Amino acid sequence: MFDKILIANRGEIACRVIRTARKMGIRTVAVYSDADRDALHVTMADEAIHIGAAPSRDSYLQFDKVINAALKTGAQAIHPGYGFLSENSAFCQACQDNGITFIGPPIGAIEAMGSKSAAKTIMETAGVPLVPGYHGSDQNPELLRQASDDMGYPVLLKATAGGGGKGMRQVHSAAEFDEALAAAKRESMNAFGDDTMLVEKYLTQPRHVEIQVFCDQHNNAVYLFERDCSVQRRHQKVIEEAPAPGMTPALRESMGQAAIQAALAIDYEGAGTVEFLLDSDGSFYFMEMNTRLQVEHPVTEMISGQDLVEWQLRVADGEPLPLEQGQLTINGHAFEARIYAEDPDNDFLPVTGTLSFVQTPETSAHVRVDTGVRQGDEVSVFYDPMIAKLIVWDEDRDKALGRLTRALSEYRISGTTTNIDFLYNLASCQPFREADLDTGFIEKHHGAIFHDSVRDIENDLPLAVLYLLLRQNQKAGTEYSSAGNRDERDSTSPWNFNNAWRSVEDNIHTLGIVLHESEYQLEVEQKLFGTVTRYRINHNGHTVTAQGVLEGRFLRAELDGYQFNATVAEHDDSFSLYTADSALTFKLAKPDLGDADEQDTAGGLIAPMNGTMVALLVEAGASVAKDDPLLVMEAMKMEHTIRAPADGHVVSFFYQAGELVDGGAQLLEFGASE
Ligand code: ADP
């Protein structure tokens, strides 16, 4: 076995590989960019080598630097993780040229599956069923359009070099075709340096079911069952589970055999995943094969009891597969939820920020957290915005789902917007409990998932006010007298409401507080009972009697005789309160400054995220109709189109293609028609 390996990756997957290597007594070398000097994967590894600037093309994708790091540290093998260099055959070749083992499949297998269209051709020959479509080399737009017209809409355009949903566009009608093709090609060129497209019939309600395969250098091949990854946003997975609900032994066997056939057709070695679309009638179609470890491999580990990274290391070292097909069994049920820095209320666009507070659920045999970040770390624009993976296991689906919702409610992150509440709502909605899964799940059950407006805020608001009051009492007379207090001059900071509180007199005050962008006015009366201060907090005629104890981040609250715990996280101008069933962020209402400095943000003419201007689609001065595309922005290699809010014309654009744009910046001036 290897003595030392290098992990050519970052974040949770680098940490994940290091854990297994350490368990097996293998020393580890990390690599890092400027942005990751203090990252968790760097501190976990035995050694770490700096390989360049923050953008991945200057560091994690520089394979000469990665190879040199391995040579310098004497690492005998390189684990590429997923993403970055993991499916790069030239890198694989460079490893071989330098006498370093690439922990993954042979060059030929990566090349065979590197192009979605070439892969489809190979699978067609091997007799694996395909989604109907066109995957030829003639890229004439007319031909692509004709193929789509013949197939009938909807169709799906896919970048043959694609991955991560980039360069992929659904086209609902012939009228949309040209714009969609241009956008998909642009996104693909930008992300992969290649804009070759294929077209597929868009299946309307399929499930995404994939098979984990493993092959060794001795012609052995097994499948470690399936994962259902149907719950997706932007065609990317958010919750995965194993086994797939409703899977029959016969279907599992035939999908498993088809996957093995796919792997054998390309002389595969190591861990691979064959992705299929499964139709409601039980037919399944090959979509693509990922020639690496998948993000969602932990659910397979949980139900099979195997460590797939250990299998990878053993196979790469020339050992036979640890188990034969007949020795593999499914035990129980597992879920994985991907926790992202993204805004579900803003089309799941990625967000950045510093993780000012992170509290993970307690881990056990039932709950696993794979993460690459810790409190204080930053989610930057440079890399994937995934913060962590939460994985749970139990004897059956219902019990495992109970574990998932509980663990999600205990997962607390502040400092950046995350999808945790969204995941919680999704995992607890009835259709998900009933496993009514298909790839359109989120759109189909939008109402059931995005329902936080029905929450009863009449208890949330007094809790927030109680916290502010207790905190104020704690601070009184200490920090406020000290000069240079960081936010003493900021009248909008919640830590500075200086409206003459007197702790012993009866006193009624009004406090404005903002929750979910709505402002609420609460009246507070405070009374002293012996040594205990009680507050009567009134909102719209609904009065709650509150008292509590605040110790550090820990708040023990009593509202109308009901006691419970909350955890508090403070930010610059807001604070979050976490209770067993909620995570809410509050601000103090800003003083009313009138309308003078209000910006016109109507119509989404504001940059929705930090990013780059990709293209202006109309000329300044041009007349446009409502919803016409005006410009395209890109962040983290995903495009976002800004459309006309109404009929009218563009007066001027404020950014040119190629320029960096801050989230929230005004992008253009728009004149609506009368
Ligand atoms: P990527 O490699 O960019 O992630 P995939 O080819 O794996 O793209 O597809 C991602 C997702 O897109 C699938 O899981 C599925 O939900 C959806 N999808 C792909 N092809 C089709 C299709 N022909 N019909 C319907 N949905 C599809």
PDB file of C-alpha atoms in Angstrom, residues 184-386:
ATOM      1  CA  ALA A 184     -25.950  27.032 -23.706  1.00  0.00           C
ATOM      2  CA  LYS A 185     -23.023  27.364 -26.113  1.00  0.00           C
ATOM      3  CA  ARG A 186     -21.746  30.488 -24.380  1.00  0.00           C
ATOM      4  CA  GLU A 187     -21.982  28.947 -20.935  1.00  0.00           C
ATOM      5  CA  SER A 188     -20.276  25.794 -22.162  1.00  0.00           C
ATOM      6  CA  MET A 189     -17.445  27.658 -23.885  1.00  0.00           C
ATOM      7  CA  ASN A 190     -16.937  29.690 -20.763  1.00  0.00           C
ATOM      8  CA  ALA A 191     -16.872  26.685 -18.416  1.00  0.00           C
ATOM      9  CA  PHE A 192     -15.211  24.013 -20.582  1.00  0.00           C
ATOM     10  CA  GLY A 193     -13.568  25.833 -23.502  1.00  0.00           C
ATOM     11  CA  ASP A 194     -15.763  23.831 -25.896  1.00  0.00           C
ATOM     12  CA  ASP A 195     -19.289  24.454 -27.101  1.00  0.00           C
ATOM     13  CA  THR A 196     -20.239  21.209 -28.836  1.00  0.00           C
ATOM     14  CA  MET A 197     -23.890  20.391 -28.117  1.00  0.00           C
ATOM     15  CA  LEU A 198     -26.117  17.369 -28.119  1.00  0.00           C
ATOM     16  CA  VAL A 199     -29.906  17.349 -28.016  1.00  0.00           C
ATOM     17  CA  GLU A 200     -32.077  14.944 -26.073  1.00  0.00           C
ATOM     18  CA  LYS A 201     -35.769  14.421 -25.759  1.00  0.00           C
ATOM     19  CA  TYR A 202     -36.650  16.064 -22.460  1.00  0.00           C
ATOM     20  CA  LEU A 203     -38.392  13.443 -20.347  1.00  0.00           C
ATOM     21  CA  THR A 204     -41.003  15.203 -18.265  1.00  0.00           C
ATOM     22  CA  GLN A 205     -41.193  13.163 -15.075  1.00  0.00           C
ATOM     23  CA  PRO A 206     -38.214  10.846 -14.860  1.00  0.00           C
ATOM     24  CA  ARG A 207     -36.309   9.883 -11.764  1.00  0.00           C
ATOM     25  CA  HIS A 208     -32.545  10.183 -11.639  1.00  0.00           C
ATOM     26  CA  VAL A 209     -31.307   6.794 -10.468  1.00  0.00           C
ATOM     27  CA  GLU A 210     -27.607   6.014 -10.637  1.00  0.00           C
ATOM     28  CA  ILE A 211     -25.598   2.882 -10.022  1.00  0.00           C
ATOM     29  CA  GLN A 212     -22.317   2.805  -8.109  1.00  0.00           C
ATOM     30  CA  VAL A 213     -19.902   0.480  -9.854  1.00  0.00           C
ATOM     31  CA  PHE A 214     -16.422  -0.683  -8.876  1.00  0.00           C
ATOM     32  CA  CYS A 215     -13.884  -2.522 -11.021  1.00  0.00           C
ATOM     33  CA  ASP A 216     -10.356  -3.706 -10.271  1.00  0.00           C
ATOM     34  CA  GLN A 217      -7.304  -4.485 -12.389  1.00  0.00           C
ATOM     35  CA  HIS A 218      -8.186  -8.202 -12.398  1.00  0.00           C
ATOM     36  CA  ASN A 219     -11.395  -7.998 -14.464  1.00  0.00           C
ATOM     37  CA  ASN A 220     -13.692  -8.054 -11.436  1.00  0.00           C
ATOM     38  CA  ALA A 221     -16.689  -5.729 -11.460  1.00  0.00           C
ATOM     39  CA  VAL A 222     -19.475  -5.229  -8.925  1.00  0.00           C
ATOM     40  CA  TYR A 223     -22.262  -2.736  -8.391  1.00  0.00           C
ATOM     41  CA  LEU A 224     -22.965  -1.297  -4.964  1.00  0.00           C
ATOM     42  CA  PHE A 225     -26.643  -0.715  -5.649  1.00  0.00           C
ATOM     43  CA  GLU A 226     -28.357   2.496  -6.559  1.00  0.00           C
ATOM     44  CA  ARG A 227     -28.892   6.054  -5.375  1.00  0.00           C
ATOM     45  CA  ASP A 228     -31.990   8.086  -6.123  1.00  0.00           C
ATOM     46  CA  CYS A 229     -30.946  11.675  -6.856  1.00  0.00           C
ATOM     47  CA  SER A 230     -34.221  12.950  -8.259  1.00  0.00           C
ATOM     48  CA  VAL A 231     -34.543  15.915  -5.932  1.00  0.00           C
ATOM     49  CA  GLN A 232     -32.749  18.618  -7.880  1.00  0.00           C
ATOM     50  CA  ARG A 233     -32.684  22.348  -8.417  1.00  0.00           C
ATOM     51  CA  ARG A 234     -31.162  23.767 -11.594  1.00  0.00           C
ATOM     52  CA  HIS A 235     -30.743  20.128 -12.664  1.00  0.00           C
ATOM     53  CA  GLN A 236     -28.341  19.588  -9.770  1.00  0.00           C
ATOM     54  CA  LYS A 237     -28.813  17.252  -6.842  1.00  0.00           C
ATOM     55  CA  VAL A 238     -29.775  18.527  -3.393  1.00  0.00           C
ATOM     56  CA  ILE A 239     -31.015  15.438  -1.546  1.00  0.00           C
ATOM     57  CA  GLU A 240     -29.930  11.922  -2.436  1.00  0.00           C
ATOM     58  CA  GLU A 241     -30.989   8.634  -0.949  1.00  0.00           C
ATOM     59  CA  ALA A 242     -30.210   4.930  -1.078  1.00  0.00           C
ATOM     60  CA  PRO A 243     -31.791   2.588  -1.793  1.00  0.00           C
ATOM     61  CA  ALA A 244     -34.188   4.163  -4.329  1.00  0.00           C
ATOM     62  CA  PRO A 245     -37.752   4.084  -2.984  1.00  0.00           C
ATOM     63  CA  GLY A 246     -39.918   1.511  -4.750  1.00  0.00           C
ATOM     64  CA  MET A 247     -36.954  -0.243  -6.375  1.00  0.00           C
ATOM     65  CA  THR A 248     -37.671  -3.915  -7.061  1.00  0.00           C
ATOM     66  CA  PRO A 249     -34.944  -6.580  -6.909  1.00  0.00           C
ATOM     67  CA  ALA A 250     -35.501  -7.326 -10.609  1.00  0.00           C
ATOM     68  CA  LEU A 251     -35.112  -3.700 -11.733  1.00  0.00           C
ATOM     69  CA  ARG A 252     -32.073  -3.270  -9.474  1.00  0.00           C
ATOM     70  CA  GLU A 253     -30.498  -6.323 -11.005  1.00  0.00           C
ATOM     71  CA  SER A 254     -31.101  -5.175 -14.577  1.00  0.00           C
ATOM     72  CA  MET A 255     -29.900  -1.607 -13.920  1.00  0.00           C
ATOM     73  CA  GLY A 256     -26.883  -3.011 -12.062  1.00  0.00           C
ATOM     74  CA  GLN A 257     -26.030  -5.317 -14.948  1.00  0.00           C
ATOM     75  CA  ALA A 258     -26.438  -2.491 -17.496  1.00  0.00           C
ATOM     76  CA  ALA A 259     -24.067  -0.359 -15.422  1.00  0.00           C
ATOM     77  CA  ILE A 260     -21.482  -3.132 -15.251  1.00  0.00           C
ATOM     78  CA  GLN A 261     -21.826  -3.590 -19.002  1.00  0.00           C
ATOM     79  CA  ALA A 262     -21.147   0.137 -19.429  1.00  0.00           C
ATOM     80  CA  ALA A 263     -18.042  -0.084 -17.226  1.00  0.00           C
ATOM     81  CA  LEU A 264     -16.708  -3.196 -18.956  1.00  0.00           C
ATOM     82  CA  ALA A 265     -17.237  -1.584 -22.363  1.00  0.00           C
ATOM     83  CA  ILE A 266     -14.540   0.944 -21.484  1.00  0.00           C
ATOM     84  CA  ASP A 267     -12.181  -1.301 -19.453  1.00  0.00           C
ATOM     85  CA  TYR A 268     -12.987   0.541 -16.294  1.00  0.00           C
ATOM     86  CA  GLU A 269     -11.033   0.482 -13.019  1.00  0.00           C
ATOM     87  CA  GLY A 270     -11.900   2.017  -9.673  1.00  0.00           C
ATOM     88  CA  ALA A 271     -15.078   3.810  -8.566  1.00  0.00           C
ATOM     89  CA  GLY A 272     -17.546   4.982 -11.177  1.00  0.00           C
ATOM     90  CA  THR A 273     -21.167   5.980 -11.411  1.00  0.00           C
ATOM     91  CA  VAL A 274     -23.502   5.193 -14.249  1.00  0.00           C
ATOM     92  CA  GLU A 275     -26.366   7.670 -14.308  1.00  0.00           C
ATOM     93  CA  PHE A 276     -29.758   6.695 -15.676  1.00  0.00           C
ATOM     94  CA  LEU A 277     -33.089   8.377 -16.122  1.00  0.00           C
ATOM     95  CA  LEU A 278     -35.818   6.040 -14.909  1.00  0.00           C
ATOM     96  CA  ASP A 279     -39.256   6.498 -16.435  1.00  0.00           C
ATOM     97  CA  SER A 280     -42.478   5.807 -14.568  1.00  0.00           C
ATOM     98  CA  ASP A 281     -43.042   2.635 -16.630  1.00  0.00           C
ATOM     99  CA  GLY A 282     -39.743   1.154 -15.381  1.00  0.00           C
ATOM    100  CA  SER A 283     -37.758   1.818 -18.571  1.00  0.00           C
ATOM    101  CA  PHE A 284     -34.354   3.309 -17.910  1.00  0.00           C
ATOM    102  CA  TYR A 285     -31.966   5.200 -20.162  1.00  0.00           C
ATOM    103  CA  PHE A 286     -28.213   5.785 -19.918  1.00  0.00           C
ATOM    104  CA  MET A 287     -27.402   9.450 -19.338  1.00  0.00           C
ATOM    105  CA  GLU A 288     -23.684   9.511 -18.590  1.00  0.00           C
ATOM    106  CA  MET A 289     -20.939   7.840 -16.617  1.00  0.00           C
ATOM    107  CA  ASN A 290     -18.936   9.795 -14.077  1.00  0.00           C
ATOM    108  CA  THR A 291     -15.457   8.357 -13.878  1.00  0.00           C
ATOM    109  CA  ARG A 292     -14.715   9.367 -10.299  1.00  0.00           C
ATOM    110  CA  LEU A 293     -16.087   9.300  -6.769  1.00  0.00           C
ATOM    111  CA  GLN A 294     -19.433  11.133  -6.547  1.00  0.00           C
ATOM    112  CA  VAL A 295     -20.388  13.831  -4.055  1.00  0.00           C
ATOM    113  CA  GLU A 296     -23.191  11.552  -2.856  1.00  0.00           C
ATOM    114  CA  HIS A 297     -21.071   8.410  -2.317  1.00  0.00           C
ATOM    115  CA  PRO A 298     -21.702   8.497   1.467  1.00  0.00           C
ATOM    116  CA  VAL A 299     -25.287   7.211   1.155  1.00  0.00           C
ATOM    117  CA  THR A 300     -23.898   4.094  -0.534  1.00  0.00           C
ATOM    118  CA  GLU A 301     -21.318   3.755   2.225  1.00  0.00           C
ATOM    119  CA  MET A 302     -24.025   3.973   4.865  1.00  0.00           C
ATOM    120  CA  ILE A 303     -26.221   1.221   3.408  1.00  0.00           C
ATOM    121  CA  SER A 304     -23.398  -1.074   2.304  1.00  0.00           C
ATOM    122  CA  GLY A 305     -21.122  -0.640   5.305  1.00  0.00           C
ATOM    123  CA  GLN A 306     -18.164  -0.103   2.962  1.00  0.00           C
ATOM    124  CA  ASP A 307     -15.613   2.726   2.814  1.00  0.00           C
ATOM    125  CA  LEU A 308     -15.457   3.606  -0.892  1.00  0.00           C
ATOM    126  CA  VAL A 309     -12.303   5.694  -0.556  1.00  0.00           C
ATOM    127  CA  GLU A 310     -10.593   2.676   1.004  1.00  0.00           C
ATOM    128  CA  TRP A 311     -11.789   0.570  -1.949  1.00  0.00           C
ATOM    129  CA  GLN A 312     -10.362   3.195  -4.324  1.00  0.00           C
ATOM    130  CA  LEU A 313      -6.967   3.122  -2.613  1.00  0.00           C
ATOM    131  CA  ARG A 314      -6.830  -0.685  -2.581  1.00  0.00           C
ATOM    132  CA  VAL A 315      -7.839  -0.984  -6.236  1.00  0.00           C
ATOM    133  CA  ALA A 316      -5.339   1.712  -7.296  1.00  0.00           C
ATOM    134  CA  ASP A 317      -2.647  -0.241  -5.454  1.00  0.00           C
ATOM    135  CA  GLY A 318      -3.469  -3.326  -7.511  1.00  0.00           C
ATOM    136  CA  GLU A 319      -5.457  -5.305  -4.917  1.00  0.00           C
ATOM    137  CA  PRO A 320      -8.582  -7.180  -5.996  1.00  0.00           C
ATOM    138  CA  LEU A 321     -11.985  -5.774  -5.024  1.00  0.00           C
ATOM    139  CA  PRO A 322     -12.527  -6.294  -1.285  1.00  0.00           C
ATOM    140  CA  LEU A 323     -15.879  -8.091  -1.849  1.00  0.00           C
ATOM    141  CA  GLU A 324     -17.704  -9.989  -4.568  1.00  0.00           C
ATOM    142  CA  GLN A 325     -21.229  -9.163  -5.711  1.00  0.00           C
ATOM    143  CA  GLY A 326     -22.807 -11.922  -3.613  1.00  0.00           C
ATOM    144  CA  GLN A 327     -21.160 -10.586  -0.454  1.00  0.00           C
ATOM    145  CA  LEU A 328     -22.688  -7.124  -0.814  1.00  0.00           C
ATOM    146  CA  THR A 329     -25.989  -6.418   0.902  1.00  0.00           C
ATOM    147  CA  ILE A 330     -28.204  -3.419   1.593  1.00  0.00           C
ATOM    148  CA  ASN A 331     -28.726  -2.525   5.205  1.00  0.00           C
ATOM    149  CA  GLY A 332     -31.293   0.165   6.075  1.00  0.00           C
ATOM    150  CA  HIS A 333     -31.770   3.514   4.381  1.00  0.00           C
ATOM    151  CA  ALA A 334     -29.619   6.641   4.055  1.00  0.00           C
ATOM    152  CA  PHE A 335     -30.125  10.263   2.976  1.00  0.00           C
ATOM    153  CA  GLU A 336     -27.673  12.983   2.084  1.00  0.00           C
ATOM    154  CA  ALA A 337     -28.623  16.653   2.100  1.00  0.00           C
ATOM    155  CA  ARG A 338     -26.227  19.101   0.466  1.00  0.00           C
ATOM    156  CA  ILE A 339     -25.866  22.275   2.444  1.00  0.00           C
ATOM    157  CA  TYR A 340     -25.090  25.183   0.166  1.00  0.00           C
ATOM    158  CA  ALA A 341     -24.414  28.885   0.558  1.00  0.00           C
ATOM    159  CA  GLU A 342     -27.225  29.832  -1.775  1.00  0.00           C
ATOM    160  CA  ASP A 343     -30.526  31.639  -1.719  1.00  0.00           C
ATOM    161  CA  PRO A 344     -33.526  29.412  -2.407  1.00  0.00           C
ATOM    162  CA  ASP A 345     -35.724  32.520  -2.547  1.00  0.00           C
ATOM    163  CA  ASN A 346     -33.576  33.998  -5.301  1.00  0.00           C
ATOM    164  CA  ASP A 347     -33.563  31.140  -7.784  1.00  0.00           C
ATOM    165  CA  PHE A 348     -30.941  29.274  -5.710  1.00  0.00           C
ATOM    166  CA  LEU A 349     -28.218  31.696  -6.742  1.00  0.00           C
ATOM    167  CA  PRO A 350     -24.950  31.114  -4.928  1.00  0.00           C
ATOM    168  CA  VAL A 351     -24.045  33.570  -2.184  1.00  0.00           C
ATOM    169  CA  THR A 352     -20.778  34.370  -0.491  1.00  0.00           C
ATOM    170  CA  GLY A 353     -19.947  35.392   3.056  1.00  0.00           C
ATOM    171  CA  THR A 354     -18.077  34.601   6.233  1.00  0.00           C
ATOM    172  CA  LEU A 355     -19.487  31.778   8.331  1.00  0.00           C
ATOM    173  CA  SER A 356     -19.729  33.760  11.545  1.00  0.00           C
ATOM    174  CA  PHE A 357     -21.448  30.946  13.413  1.00  0.00           C
ATOM    175  CA  VAL A 358     -21.496  27.227  12.672  1.00  0.00           C
ATOM    176  CA  GLN A 359     -23.066  24.560  14.852  1.00  0.00           C
ATOM    177  CA  THR A 360     -23.382  21.078  13.417  1.00  0.00           C
ATOM    178  CA  PRO A 361     -25.729  18.365  14.708  1.00  0.00           C
ATOM    179  CA  GLU A 362     -24.126  15.831  16.995  1.00  0.00           C
ATOM    180  CA  THR A 363     -22.569  13.058  14.929  1.00  0.00           C
ATOM    181  CA  SER A 364     -23.127   9.363  15.691  1.00  0.00           C
ATOM    182  CA  ALA A 365     -23.646   6.048  13.933  1.00  0.00           C
ATOM    183  CA  HIS A 366     -26.811   7.660  12.544  1.00  0.00           C
ATOM    184  CA  VAL A 367     -25.597  11.138  11.670  1.00  0.00           C
ATOM    185  CA  ARG A 368     -22.497  12.016   9.658  1.00  0.00           C
ATOM    186  CA  VAL A 369     -21.329  15.465   8.635  1.00  0.00           C
ATOM    187  CA  ASP A 370     -18.801  15.747   5.805  1.00  0.00           C
ATOM    188  CA  THR A 371     -17.555  19.304   5.710  1.00  0.00           C
ATOM    189  CA  GLY A 372     -14.515  21.268   4.694  1.00  0.00           C
ATOM    190  CA  VAL A 373     -15.253  24.456   6.587  1.00  0.00           C
ATOM    191  CA  ARG A 374     -15.489  25.646  10.134  1.00  0.00           C
ATOM    192  CA  GLN A 375     -16.723  28.731  11.935  1.00  0.00           C
ATOM    193  CA  GLY A 376     -14.928  31.844  10.717  1.00  0.00           C
ATOM    194  CA  ASP A 377     -14.199  30.437   7.236  1.00  0.00           C
ATOM    195  CA  GLU A 378     -15.268  32.239   4.135  1.00  0.00           C
ATOM    196  CA  VAL A 379     -17.428  31.051   1.268  1.00  0.00           C
ATOM    197  CA  SER A 380     -15.738  32.881  -1.604  1.00  0.00           C
ATOM    198  CA  VAL A 381     -16.632  33.452  -5.233  1.00  0.00           C
ATOM    199  CA  PHE A 382     -13.787  31.200  -6.296  1.00  0.00           C
ATOM    200  CA  TYR A 383     -15.159  27.760  -5.525  1.00  0.00           C
ATOM    201  CA  ASP A 384     -18.280  25.679  -5.303  1.00  0.00           C
ATOM    202  CA  PRO A 385     -20.626  27.082  -2.639  1.00  0.00           C
ATOM    203  CA  MET A 386     -21.236  23.720  -0.947  1.00  0.00           C
TER     204      MET A 386
END
